[in-house]
mmCIF file of C-alpha atoms and ligand atoms in Angstrom:
data_model
loop_
_atom_site.group_PDB
_atom_site.id
_atom_site.type_symbol
_atom_site.label_atom_id
_atom_site.label_comp_id
_atom_site.label_asym_id
_atom_site.label_seq_id
_atom_site.Cartn_x
_atom_site.Cartn_y
_atom_site.Cartn_z
ATOM 1 C CA MET H 1 -26.927 -11.547 -7.055
ATOM 2 C CA TYR H 2 -24.965 -8.285 -7.183
ATOM 3 C CA LYS H 3 -21.528 -8.210 -8.738
ATOM 4 C CA VAL H 4 -18.447 -6.115 -7.944
ATOM 5 C CA VAL H 5 -15.174 -6.133 -9.832
ATOM 6 C CA THR H 6 -12.039 -5.407 -7.806
ATOM 7 C CA ILE H 7 -8.953 -4.118 -9.589
ATOM 8 C CA ILE H 8 -5.594 -4.870 -7.937
ATOM 9 C CA GLY H 9 -2.043 -5.225 -9.227
ATOM 10 C CA ALA H 10 0.608 -4.088 -6.747
ATOM 11 C CA ARG H 11 1.815 -5.553 -3.432
ATOM 12 C CA PRO H 12 0.027 -3.131 -1.070
ATOM 13 C CA GLN H 13 -3.228 -3.633 -2.995
ATOM 14 C CA PHE H 14 -3.166 -7.388 -2.429
ATOM 15 C CA ILE H 15 -2.800 -6.723 1.295
ATOM 16 C CA LYS H 16 -5.555 -4.084 1.452
ATOM 17 C CA SER H 17 -8.003 -6.092 -0.643
ATOM 18 C CA ALA H 18 -7.485 -9.222 1.488
ATOM 19 C CA ALA H 19 -9.588 -7.748 4.293
ATOM 20 C CA VAL H 20 -12.362 -6.604 1.973
ATOM 21 C CA SER H 21 -12.491 -9.915 0.042
ATOM 22 C CA LYS H 22 -12.927 -11.686 3.375
ATOM 23 C CA ALA H 23 -15.886 -9.425 4.189
ATOM 24 C CA PHE H 24 -17.437 -10.121 0.758
ATOM 25 C CA LEU H 25 -17.094 -13.880 1.263
ATOM 26 C CA GLU H 26 -19.230 -13.555 4.381
ATOM 27 C CA ARG H 27 -22.167 -12.281 2.281
ATOM 28 C CA GLN H 28 -24.375 -14.409 0.050
ATOM 29 C CA ASP H 29 -25.729 -11.543 -2.023
ATOM 30 C CA ILE H 30 -22.579 -10.010 -3.538
ATOM 31 C CA GLU H 31 -20.147 -11.784 -5.858
ATOM 32 C CA GLU H 32 -16.644 -10.305 -6.020
ATOM 33 C CA ILE H 33 -14.542 -10.842 -9.130
ATOM 34 C CA LEU H 34 -10.846 -10.067 -8.798
ATOM 35 C CA VAL H 35 -8.852 -8.638 -11.678
ATOM 36 C CA HIS H 36 -5.044 -8.705 -11.247
ATOM 37 C CA THR H 37 -3.472 -6.281 -13.710
ATOM 38 C CA GLY H 38 -0.132 -8.085 -13.468
ATOM 39 C CA GLN H 39 1.717 -4.904 -12.399
ATOM 40 C CA HIS H 40 3.627 -6.866 -9.739
ATOM 41 C CA TYR H 41 4.468 -10.348 -10.930
ATOM 42 C CA ASP H 42 7.437 -11.894 -9.065
ATOM 43 C CA LYS H 43 6.331 -14.682 -6.718
ATOM 44 C CA ASP H 44 7.556 -12.732 -3.684
ATOM 45 C CA MET H 45 5.734 -9.576 -4.850
ATOM 46 C CA SER H 46 2.426 -11.262 -5.723
ATOM 47 C CA ASP H 47 1.646 -15.007 -5.269
ATOM 48 C CA ILE H 48 2.947 -15.160 -1.709
ATOM 49 C CA PHE H 49 0.343 -12.612 -0.559
ATOM 50 C CA PHE H 50 -2.531 -14.516 -2.180
ATOM 51 C CA ASN H 51 -1.415 -17.680 -0.385
ATOM 52 C CA GLU H 52 -0.673 -16.188 3.019
ATOM 53 C CA LEU H 53 -3.699 -13.900 3.180
ATOM 54 C CA ASN H 54 -6.186 -16.364 1.606
ATOM 55 C CA ILE H 55 -7.059 -13.971 -1.188
ATOM 56 C CA PRO H 56 -9.378 -15.621 -3.731
ATOM 57 C CA GLU H 57 -7.818 -16.506 -7.084
ATOM 58 C CA PRO H 58 -8.208 -13.630 -9.577
ATOM 59 C CA LYS H 59 -10.530 -14.565 -12.446
ATOM 60 C CA TYR H 60 -8.354 -12.445 -14.759
ATOM 61 C CA ASN H 61 -4.624 -11.724 -14.800
ATOM 62 C CA LEU H 62 -3.900 -9.118 -17.443
ATOM 63 C CA GLY H 63 -0.113 -9.600 -17.347
ATOM 64 C CA ILE H 64 0.691 -5.910 -17.848
ATOM 65 C CA ASN H 65 3.983 -4.765 -16.278
ATOM 66 C CA GLN H 66 7.424 -3.205 -16.682
ATOM 67 C CA GLY H 67 6.302 -0.329 -18.925
ATOM 68 C CA THR H 68 6.364 3.420 -18.519
ATOM 69 C CA HIS H 69 3.464 4.923 -16.561
ATOM 70 C CA GLY H 70 1.587 5.932 -19.714
ATOM 71 C CA GLU H 71 2.180 2.609 -21.411
ATOM 72 C CA MET H 72 1.034 0.564 -18.409
ATOM 73 C CA THR H 73 -1.975 2.763 -17.671
ATOM 74 C CA GLY H 74 -2.999 2.703 -21.348
ATOM 75 C CA LYS H 75 -2.665 -1.056 -21.765
ATOM 76 C CA MET H 76 -4.471 -1.674 -18.473
ATOM 77 C CA LEU H 77 -7.284 0.700 -19.418
ATOM 78 C CA GLU H 78 -7.855 -1.185 -22.661
ATOM 79 C CA SER H 79 -7.794 -4.629 -21.027
ATOM 80 C CA ILE H 80 -9.865 -3.658 -17.969
ATOM 81 C CA GLU H 81 -12.517 -2.131 -20.217
ATOM 82 C CA LYS H 82 -12.903 -5.493 -21.998
ATOM 83 C CA VAL H 83 -13.322 -7.293 -18.670
ATOM 84 C CA LEU H 84 -15.882 -4.762 -17.428
ATOM 85 C CA VAL H 85 -17.913 -4.980 -20.624
ATOM 86 C CA LYS H 86 -17.950 -8.767 -20.294
ATOM 87 C CA GLU H 87 -18.734 -8.892 -16.566
ATOM 88 C CA SER H 88 -21.056 -5.876 -16.412
ATOM 89 C CA PRO H 89 -20.629 -5.342 -12.642
ATOM 90 C CA ASN H 90 -22.762 -3.145 -10.380
ATOM 91 C CA MET H 91 -19.615 -1.486 -9.010
ATOM 92 C CA VAL H 92 -15.851 -1.376 -9.467
ATOM 93 C CA ILE H 93 -13.524 -1.199 -6.454
ATOM 94 C CA ILE H 94 -10.084 0.366 -6.691
ATOM 95 C CA TYR H 95 -7.367 0.664 -4.048
ATOM 96 C CA GLY H 96 -4.751 3.276 -3.261
ATOM 97 C CA ASP H 97 -2.738 5.157 -5.838
ATOM 98 C CA THR H 98 -0.933 2.955 -8.335
ATOM 99 C CA ASP H 99 -1.137 2.873 -12.120
ATOM 100 C CA SER H 100 -3.554 -0.072 -11.716
ATOM 101 C CA THR H 101 -5.803 2.191 -9.595
ATOM 102 C CA LEU H 102 -5.979 4.927 -12.218
ATOM 103 C CA ALA H 103 -6.518 2.479 -15.090
ATOM 104 C CA GLY H 104 -9.394 0.831 -13.191
ATOM 105 C CA ALA H 105 -10.899 4.237 -12.400
ATOM 106 C CA LEU H 106 -10.764 5.429 -16.003
ATOM 107 C CA ALA H 107 -12.101 2.188 -17.470
ATOM 108 C CA ALA H 108 -15.086 2.153 -15.100
ATOM 109 C CA ALA H 109 -15.803 5.895 -15.380
ATOM 110 C CA LYS H 110 -15.952 5.756 -19.168
ATOM 111 C CA LEU H 111 -18.399 2.850 -18.986
ATOM 112 C CA MET H 112 -20.392 4.766 -16.363
ATOM 113 C CA ILE H 113 -19.992 2.007 -13.787
ATOM 114 C CA PRO H 114 -19.982 3.382 -10.208
ATOM 115 C CA ILE H 115 -16.559 3.363 -8.563
ATOM 116 C CA ALA H 116 -15.624 2.858 -4.921
ATOM 117 C CA HIS H 117 -12.123 4.101 -4.059
ATOM 118 C CA VAL H 118 -10.602 2.545 -0.959
ATOM 119 C CA GLU H 119 -7.969 4.870 0.560
ATOM 120 C CA ALA H 120 -9.486 7.957 -1.041
ATOM 121 C CA GLY H 121 -8.468 11.498 -0.161
ATOM 122 C CA LEU H 122 -4.789 11.035 0.610
ATOM 123 C CA ARG H 123 -2.589 13.844 -0.646
ATOM 124 C CA SER H 124 1.116 14.592 -0.554
ATOM 125 C CA TYR H 125 0.561 17.823 -2.508
ATOM 126 C CA ASN H 126 3.621 16.820 -4.534
ATOM 127 C CA ARG H 127 2.602 16.473 -8.159
ATOM 128 C CA ASN H 128 6.024 15.050 -9.064
ATOM 129 C CA MET H 129 4.869 11.759 -7.563
ATOM 130 C CA PRO H 130 3.100 9.482 -10.052
ATOM 131 C CA GLU H 131 0.963 8.360 -7.100
ATOM 132 C CA GLU H 132 -0.346 11.908 -6.487
ATOM 133 C CA ILE H 133 -1.630 12.143 -10.062
ATOM 134 C CA ASN H 134 -3.251 8.716 -9.689
ATOM 135 C CA ARG H 135 -4.912 9.714 -6.395
ATOM 136 C CA VAL H 136 -6.333 13.024 -7.550
ATOM 137 C CA LEU H 137 -7.707 11.690 -10.834
ATOM 138 C CA SER H 138 -9.113 8.505 -9.282
ATOM 139 C CA ASP H 139 -10.850 10.433 -6.515
ATOM 140 C CA HIS H 140 -12.461 12.836 -8.943
ATOM 141 C CA VAL H 141 -14.187 10.065 -10.926
ATOM 142 C CA SER H 142 -15.160 7.959 -7.907
ATOM 143 C CA ASN H 143 -18.706 7.731 -6.532
ATOM 144 C CA LEU H 144 -17.803 6.346 -3.126
ATOM 145 C CA LEU H 145 -14.739 7.841 -1.479
ATOM 146 C CA LEU H 146 -13.746 5.548 1.346
ATOM 147 C CA CYS H 147 -11.297 7.548 3.415
ATOM 148 C CA PRO H 148 -9.053 6.069 6.104
ATOM 149 C CA THR H 149 -8.514 9.295 8.023
ATOM 150 C CA ASN H 150 -10.012 12.618 8.919
ATOM 151 C CA ALA H 151 -7.185 14.381 7.051
ATOM 152 C CA ALA H 152 -8.246 12.521 3.883
ATOM 153 C CA VAL H 153 -11.870 13.693 4.286
ATOM 154 C CA LYS H 154 -10.624 17.279 4.720
ATOM 155 C CA ASN H 155 -8.388 17.042 1.631
ATOM 156 C CA LEU H 156 -11.384 16.028 -0.483
ATOM 157 C CA GLU H 157 -13.475 18.829 0.983
ATOM 158 C CA LYS H 158 -10.815 21.331 -0.158
ATOM 159 C CA GLU H 159 -11.251 19.999 -3.701
ATOM 160 C CA GLY H 160 -15.026 20.273 -3.485
ATOM 161 C CA VAL H 161 -15.542 16.507 -3.187
ATOM 162 C CA VAL H 162 -18.159 15.993 -0.472
ATOM 163 C CA ASN H 163 -20.725 13.569 -1.895
ATOM 164 C CA GLY H 164 -20.183 9.859 -1.279
ATOM 165 C CA VAL H 165 -17.365 10.545 1.190
ATOM 166 C CA HIS H 166 -17.134 8.151 4.158
ATOM 167 C CA GLN H 167 -14.447 7.842 6.807
ATOM 168 C CA VAL H 168 -14.101 4.100 7.394
ATOM 169 C CA GLY H 169 -10.720 3.527 9.064
ATOM 170 C CA ASP H 170 -7.695 1.766 7.634
ATOM 171 C CA VAL H 171 -8.020 -1.638 5.944
ATOM 172 C CA MET H 172 -4.314 -2.308 6.512
ATOM 173 C CA TYR H 173 -5.025 -2.165 10.226
ATOM 174 C CA ASP H 174 -7.738 -4.803 9.738
ATOM 175 C CA VAL H 175 -5.175 -7.086 8.081
ATOM 176 C CA ALA H 176 -2.528 -6.404 10.725
ATOM 177 C CA LEU H 177 -4.977 -7.380 13.471
ATOM 178 C CA LEU H 178 -6.150 -10.489 11.600
ATOM 179 C CA MET H 179 -2.581 -11.697 11.133
ATOM 180 C CA LYS H 180 -1.266 -10.648 14.539
ATOM 181 C CA LYS H 181 -1.878 -14.022 16.171
ATOM 182 C CA LEU H 182 -0.900 -16.142 13.192
ATOM 183 C CA ALA H 183 2.337 -14.420 12.144
ATOM 184 C CA PRO H 184 4.621 -15.236 15.131
ATOM 185 C CA SER H 185 3.744 -18.949 14.962
ATOM 186 C CA LYS H 186 4.231 -19.140 11.171
ATOM 187 C CA SER H 187 7.386 -17.040 10.775
ATOM 188 C CA ASN H 188 10.940 -17.786 11.827
ATOM 189 C CA ILE H 189 12.397 -14.738 10.113
ATOM 190 C CA LEU H 190 14.319 -13.482 13.173
ATOM 191 C CA GLU H 191 16.095 -16.863 13.501
ATOM 192 C CA SER H 192 16.718 -17.187 9.786
ATOM 193 C CA ILE H 193 18.482 -13.827 9.530
ATOM 194 C CA ALA H 194 19.986 -14.229 13.007
ATOM 195 C CA VAL H 195 18.749 -11.053 14.693
ATOM 196 C CA SER H 196 17.373 -10.490 18.191
ATOM 197 C CA ARG H 197 14.297 -8.538 19.220
ATOM 198 C CA LYS H 198 14.822 -4.756 19.282
ATOM 199 C CA GLN H 199 18.468 -5.078 18.251
ATOM 200 C CA TYR H 200 18.029 -4.170 14.580
ATOM 201 C CA ALA H 201 16.289 -1.703 12.291
ATOM 202 C CA VAL H 202 14.331 -2.343 9.067
ATOM 203 C CA ALA H 203 14.540 -0.264 5.892
ATOM 204 C CA THR H 204 12.430 -0.327 2.711
ATOM 205 C CA ILE H 205 12.945 1.981 -0.280
ATOM 206 C CA HIS H 206 11.156 1.886 -3.634
ATOM 207 C CA ARG H 207 9.626 5.271 -4.493
ATOM 208 C CA GLN H 208 10.353 6.737 -7.900
ATOM 209 C CA GLU H 209 11.684 9.956 -6.338
ATOM 210 C CA ASN H 210 14.212 7.892 -4.347
ATOM 211 C CA THR H 211 15.262 5.459 -7.057
ATOM 212 C CA SER H 212 15.257 7.375 -10.340
ATOM 213 C CA SER H 213 18.229 9.547 -9.301
ATOM 214 C CA ILE H 214 21.399 7.563 -8.584
ATOM 215 C CA ASP H 215 22.718 10.398 -6.394
ATOM 216 C CA THR H 216 19.580 10.393 -4.250
ATOM 217 C CA LEU H 217 19.623 6.618 -3.834
ATOM 218 C CA ALA H 218 23.346 6.640 -2.991
ATOM 219 C CA LYS H 219 22.674 9.366 -0.397
ATOM 220 C CA ILE H 220 19.903 7.253 1.158
ATOM 221 C CA LEU H 221 22.168 4.184 1.316
ATOM 222 C CA ASP H 222 24.855 6.309 3.025
ATOM 223 C CA TYR H 223 22.287 7.626 5.501
ATOM 224 C CA LEU H 224 21.085 4.105 6.352
ATOM 225 C CA ARG H 225 24.659 2.873 6.761
ATOM 226 C CA THR H 226 25.398 5.508 9.398
ATOM 227 C CA GLN H 227 22.513 4.503 11.696
ATOM 228 C CA LYS H 228 23.291 2.946 15.046
ATOM 229 C CA HIS H 229 21.581 -0.417 14.560
ATOM 230 C CA GLN H 230 22.086 -3.159 12.006
ATOM 231 C CA ILE H 231 19.774 -2.433 9.084
ATOM 232 C CA ILE H 232 17.769 -5.277 7.556
ATOM 233 C CA PHE H 233 16.905 -4.190 4.038
ATOM 234 C CA PRO H 234 14.292 -6.252 2.144
ATOM 235 C CA LEU H 235 15.014 -5.010 -1.348
ATOM 236 C CA HIS H 236 12.162 -4.055 -3.705
ATOM 237 C CA PRO H 237 12.963 -5.340 -7.242
ATOM 238 C CA ARG H 238 12.881 -1.821 -8.652
ATOM 239 C CA THR H 239 15.554 -0.677 -6.183
ATOM 240 C CA ARG H 240 17.609 -3.850 -6.668
ATOM 241 C CA LYS H 241 17.722 -3.220 -10.416
ATOM 242 C CA VAL H 242 18.988 0.354 -9.970
ATOM 243 C CA ILE H 243 21.570 -0.683 -7.355
ATOM 244 C CA GLU H 244 22.866 -3.526 -9.511
ATOM 245 C CA THR H 245 22.899 -1.553 -12.759
ATOM 246 C CA HIS H 246 24.910 1.283 -11.182
ATOM 247 C CA ASN H 247 26.891 -0.891 -8.827
ATOM 248 C CA LEU H 248 25.896 1.161 -5.773
ATOM 249 C CA ASN H 249 27.532 0.393 -2.447
ATOM 250 C CA LEU H 250 25.511 -1.879 -0.136
ATOM 251 C CA ASP H 251 28.302 -2.380 2.412
ATOM 252 C CA GLY H 252 27.100 -2.366 5.996
ATOM 253 C CA LEU H 253 23.461 -3.147 5.088
ATOM 254 C CA THR H 254 21.894 -6.590 5.474
ATOM 255 C CA VAL H 255 20.127 -7.016 2.156
ATOM 256 C CA ILE H 256 17.437 -9.681 1.830
ATOM 257 C CA ASN H 257 14.796 -10.506 -0.779
ATOM 258 C CA PRO H 258 11.292 -9.024 -0.442
ATOM 259 C CA LEU H 259 9.419 -10.820 2.327
ATOM 260 C CA GLY H 260 5.912 -12.235 2.504
ATOM 261 C CA TYR H 261 3.395 -10.529 4.787
ATOM 262 C CA LEU H 262 3.889 -12.854 7.765
ATOM 263 C CA ASP H 263 7.679 -12.545 7.849
ATOM 264 C CA MET H 264 7.507 -8.807 7.221
ATOM 265 C CA SER H 265 5.052 -8.203 10.036
ATOM 266 C CA VAL H 266 7.200 -10.144 12.505
ATOM 267 C CA LEU H 267 10.328 -8.319 11.311
ATOM 268 C CA LEU H 268 8.646 -4.907 11.681
ATOM 269 C CA ALA H 269 6.983 -5.650 15.020
ATOM 270 C CA ASN H 270 10.291 -6.621 16.629
ATOM 271 C CA ALA H 271 12.436 -3.857 15.149
ATOM 272 C CA GLN H 272 14.061 -1.113 17.187
ATOM 273 C CA SER H 273 13.313 1.421 14.452
ATOM 274 C CA ILE H 274 12.070 1.594 10.853
ATOM 275 C CA TYR H 275 13.307 3.656 7.882
ATOM 276 C CA THR H 276 11.006 3.720 4.874
ATOM 277 C CA ASP H 277 9.456 5.532 1.949
ATOM 278 C CA SER H 278 6.511 3.108 1.915
ATOM 279 C CA GLY H 279 3.041 4.347 2.786
ATOM 280 C CA GLY H 280 2.005 1.010 4.259
ATOM 281 C CA VAL H 281 5.153 0.517 6.309
ATOM 282 C CA GLN H 282 4.819 3.978 7.923
ATOM 283 C CA LYS H 283 1.423 2.956 9.272
ATOM 284 C CA GLU H 284 2.555 -0.507 10.296
ATOM 285 C CA ALA H 285 5.401 1.076 12.278
ATOM 286 C CA TYR H 286 2.680 2.819 14.281
ATOM 287 C CA PHE H 287 0.534 -0.347 14.560
ATOM 288 C CA TYR H 288 3.535 -2.073 16.181
ATOM 289 C CA ARG H 289 4.559 1.119 18.054
ATOM 290 C CA VAL H 290 8.017 1.176 16.498
ATOM 291 C CA PRO H 291 9.500 4.646 15.821
ATOM 292 C CA CYS H 292 9.686 5.396 12.098
ATOM 293 C CA VAL H 293 11.764 7.709 9.930
ATOM 294 C CA THR H 294 10.183 8.480 6.558
ATOM 295 C CA ILE H 295 12.700 8.894 3.770
ATOM 296 C CA ARG H 296 10.667 11.451 1.835
ATOM 297 C CA SER H 297 10.121 15.191 1.874
ATOM 298 C CA GLU H 298 6.459 14.822 2.892
ATOM 299 C CA THR H 299 3.915 12.143 3.745
ATOM 300 C CA GLU H 300 0.200 11.628 3.125
ATOM 301 C CA TRP H 301 -0.087 9.884 6.498
ATOM 302 C CA VAL H 302 0.163 13.145 8.439
ATOM 303 C CA GLU H 303 -1.323 11.676 11.623
ATOM 304 C CA THR H 304 1.721 9.389 12.008
ATOM 305 C CA ILE H 305 3.868 12.538 12.252
ATOM 306 C CA ASP H 306 1.402 14.384 14.511
ATOM 307 C CA SER H 307 1.302 11.394 16.863
ATOM 308 C CA GLY H 308 5.085 11.478 17.341
ATOM 309 C CA TRP H 309 5.693 7.930 16.026
ATOM 310 C CA ASN H 310 7.015 9.079 12.650
ATOM 311 C CA ARG H 311 9.255 11.892 11.432
ATOM 312 C CA LEU H 312 10.644 12.926 8.070
ATOM 313 C CA TRP H 313 14.349 12.207 7.646
ATOM 314 C CA VAL H 314 14.998 15.949 7.184
ATOM 315 C CA ASP H 315 13.628 16.614 10.696
ATOM 316 C CA ASP H 316 15.616 15.848 13.843
ATOM 317 C CA GLU H 317 12.932 15.446 16.462
ATOM 318 C CA TYR H 318 9.685 13.536 16.914
ATOM 319 C CA LEU H 319 6.633 15.414 18.176
ATOM 320 C CA PRO H 320 5.313 14.313 21.615
ATOM 321 C CA ARG H 321 3.783 10.836 21.396
ATOM 322 C CA LYS H 322 0.066 10.093 21.432
ATOM 323 C CA ASP H 323 -2.274 7.466 20.005
ATOM 324 C CA ILE H 324 -4.001 7.634 16.619
ATOM 325 C CA SER H 325 -7.719 6.879 16.833
ATOM 326 C CA GLU H 326 -8.594 7.191 13.162
ATOM 327 C CA TYR H 327 -7.302 3.869 11.902
ATOM 328 C CA GLY H 328 -10.309 2.267 13.574
ATOM 329 C CA SER H 329 -10.588 -1.014 15.397
ATOM 330 C CA GLY H 330 -10.127 -3.547 12.610
ATOM 331 C CA ASP H 331 -13.577 -3.252 11.061
ATOM 332 C CA ALA H 332 -12.867 -0.944 8.110
ATOM 333 C CA ALA H 333 -13.495 -3.756 5.592
ATOM 334 C CA ASN H 334 -16.955 -4.512 7.009
ATOM 335 C CA ALA H 335 -17.796 -0.816 6.979
ATOM 336 C CA ILE H 336 -16.726 -0.632 3.328
ATOM 337 C CA VAL H 337 -18.816 -3.629 2.264
ATOM 338 C CA ASN H 338 -21.864 -2.266 4.123
ATOM 339 C CA ILE H 339 -21.523 1.126 2.419
ATOM 340 C CA LEU H 340 -21.184 -0.583 -0.964
ATOM 341 C CA ALA H 341 -24.281 -2.693 -0.321
ATOM 342 C CA GLU H 342 -26.250 0.390 0.649
ATOM 343 C CA HIS H 343 -25.060 2.212 -2.471
ATOM 344 C CA MET H 344 -26.196 -0.715 -4.637
ATOM 345 C CA ASN H 345 -29.562 -0.630 -2.824
ATOM 346 C CA ILE H 346 -29.150 -4.060 -1.257
ATOM 347 C CA HIS H 347 -31.221 -4.342 1.902
HETATM 348 C C1 UD1 L 1 4.324 0.645 -7.566
HETATM 349 C C2 UD1 L 1 3.429 1.853 -7.388
HETATM 350 C C3 UD1 L 1 3.739 2.518 -6.048
HETATM 351 C C4 UD1 L 1 3.636 1.528 -4.910
HETATM 352 C C5 UD1 L 1 4.520 0.318 -5.211
HETATM 353 C C6 UD1 L 1 4.313 -0.717 -4.148
HETATM 354 C C7 UD1 L 1 2.829 3.066 -9.442
HETATM 355 C C8 UD1 L 1 3.055 4.299 -10.212
HETATM 356 N N1 UD1 L 1 3.682 2.850 -8.423
HETATM 357 O O1 UD1 L 1 5.669 1.095 -7.630
HETATM 358 O O2 UD1 L 1 2.795 3.546 -5.824
HETATM 359 O O3 UD1 L 1 4.089 2.157 -3.737
HETATM 360 O O4 UD1 L 1 4.145 -0.242 -6.480
HETATM 361 O O5 UD1 L 1 5.374 -1.640 -4.102
HETATM 362 O O6 UD1 L 1 1.914 2.331 -9.726
HETATM 363 N N2 UD1 L 1 9.471 -5.161 -10.690
HETATM 364 C C9 UD1 L 1 9.892 -6.463 -10.738
HETATM 365 N N3 UD1 L 1 9.045 -7.423 -10.253
HETATM 366 C C10 UD1 L 1 7.837 -7.152 -9.735
HETATM 367 C C11 UD1 L 1 7.409 -5.819 -9.700
HETATM 368 C C12 UD1 L 1 8.244 -4.839 -10.179
HETATM 369 O O7 UD1 L 1 10.983 -6.772 -11.217
HETATM 370 O O8 UD1 L 1 7.125 -8.099 -9.306
HETATM 371 C C13 UD1 L 1 10.366 -4.123 -11.230
HETATM 372 C C14 UD1 L 1 10.214 -3.942 -12.748
HETATM 373 O O9 UD1 L 1 11.451 -3.618 -13.286
HETATM 374 C C15 UD1 L 1 9.301 -2.746 -12.850
HETATM 375 C C16 UD1 L 1 9.785 -1.910 -11.653
HETATM 376 O O10 UD1 L 1 10.081 -2.871 -10.634
HETATM 377 O O11 UD1 L 1 9.431 -2.078 -14.070
HETATM 378 C C17 UD1 L 1 8.782 -0.904 -11.139
HETATM 379 O O12 UD1 L 1 7.534 -1.557 -10.903
HETATM 380 P P1 UD1 L 1 6.176 -0.684 -10.935
HETATM 381 O O13 UD1 L 1 5.058 -1.567 -10.594
HETATM 382 O O14 UD1 L 1 6.087 0.103 -12.198
HETATM 383 O O15 UD1 L 1 6.425 0.388 -9.818
HETATM 384 P P2 UD1 L 1 6.785 0.202 -8.281
HETATM 385 O O16 UD1 L 1 8.049 0.930 -8.029
HETATM 386 O O17 UD1 L 1 6.693 -1.205 -7.889
HETATM 387 N N1 UDP L 2 5.825 -5.578 2.594
HETATM 388 C C1 UDP L 2 6.048 -6.939 2.603
HETATM 389 N N2 UDP L 2 7.304 -7.387 2.290
HETATM 390 C C2 UDP L 2 8.328 -6.537 1.985
HETATM 391 C C3 UDP L 2 8.072 -5.143 1.986
HETATM 392 C C4 UDP L 2 6.800 -4.681 2.279
HETATM 393 O O1 UDP L 2 5.146 -7.724 2.901
HETATM 394 O O2 UDP L 2 9.429 -7.015 1.703
HETATM 395 C C5 UDP L 2 4.464 -5.104 2.938
HETATM 396 C C6 UDP L 2 4.450 -4.102 4.060
HETATM 397 O O3 UDP L 2 4.517 -4.739 5.319
HETATM 398 C C7 UDP L 2 3.138 -3.386 3.791
HETATM 399 C C8 UDP L 2 3.067 -3.354 2.281
HETATM 400 O O4 UDP L 2 3.934 -4.398 1.837
HETATM 401 O O5 UDP L 2 2.043 -4.153 4.297
HETATM 402 C C9 UDP L 2 3.527 -2.040 1.764
HETATM 403 O O6 UDP L 2 3.716 -2.110 0.386
HETATM 404 P P1 UDP L 2 4.807 -1.248 -0.392
HETATM 405 O O7 UDP L 2 5.811 -0.722 0.544
HETATM 406 O O8 UDP L 2 5.263 -2.081 -1.541
HETATM 407 O O9 UDP L 2 3.908 -0.085 -1.041
HETATM 408 P P2 UDP L 2 3.304 1.295 -0.502
HETATM 409 O O10 UDP L 2 2.596 1.025 0.769
HETATM 410 O O11 UDP L 2 4.417 2.261 -0.375
HETATM 411 O O12 UDP L 2 2.403 1.718 -1.600
#
């Protein structure tokens, strides 16, 4: 039996790993052990996704959260190392670009355990983002670089990373397709917040660059308030804390708690437009063919802009619309597990 350890800790990582865990469960020859770093810990930021997406129970929850980047990464590194020494896996899998990703990458690299990075190669080329540091460093110690897009493959090439690079499609698209049938029958979110199809917009904001400056966050809230449609605003706990601490004005915005995946997918799919700084939500806007405005000065998901379904809030116009082929057809997770098996020499 081969063993992989998967490191997850933040909301988008639970969602991404759900598809890959499902693909592992279909194999008899690979055991997956989940390690939850504890980075996200509220029920509506963590447990709800495990329940809704049938993610196996993590064997370890390290309970590390609420610190500075260095503090969290350091504590996670120390704890993950202990788990890896105990479990002695054949590979470690990391997802995306959070502090949990970097800690997992460093712990495995120093123990010389091969690393597979899902969502490798994304770049904003903005080193002020903690995520950009996490991406670059994680990619450069990874053995398998599992890229969602062609742009990601090209970014790695520019940094001289060409070995172990595979373009596999987008695991979030796998999850969106898996849940597409289930979500409308399980969610009554539109009724519960009393909105009608295509008569409202959705906004999500949580990035450090948008929440660490009160002036920037206030400017974003003003911008959202002036949009034509009613804005439904599921509030990330980080953003809620800043708004409450500084008593920022939420008038004119319909604020709700963070939603589970099923409610969120129904809310997004039926929206007239989407305003976000989330990486995942930008792509989901495209999956549901809802026009998106990205509240950032750049995006890693450049194909959403090129396809005309997304634009930066500083730009006025969308480019002409076309489809994006690179996200695949819902089989990115199977491709990933097959590449991992091949790398571990499982035939
Ligand atoms: C993290 C990731 C970001 C990702 C986002 C997804 C890093 C550097 N950032 O940002 O890339 O886009 O997750 O949502 O890893 N909090 C709670 N309850 C929770 C989780 C967070 O109250 O369940 C509050 C805490 O005050 C915490 C703060 O939010 O200190 C920030 O959480 P953290 O995980 O450090 O960063 P995110 O902004 O969530
Ligand atoms: N999401 C959710 N409920 C919410 C907000 C977001 O289920 O209230 C989902 C969203 O649909 C997407 C993922 O969380 O699948 C994106 O995560 P997030 O925005 O926290 O992080 P990012 O993608 O920016 O790293």
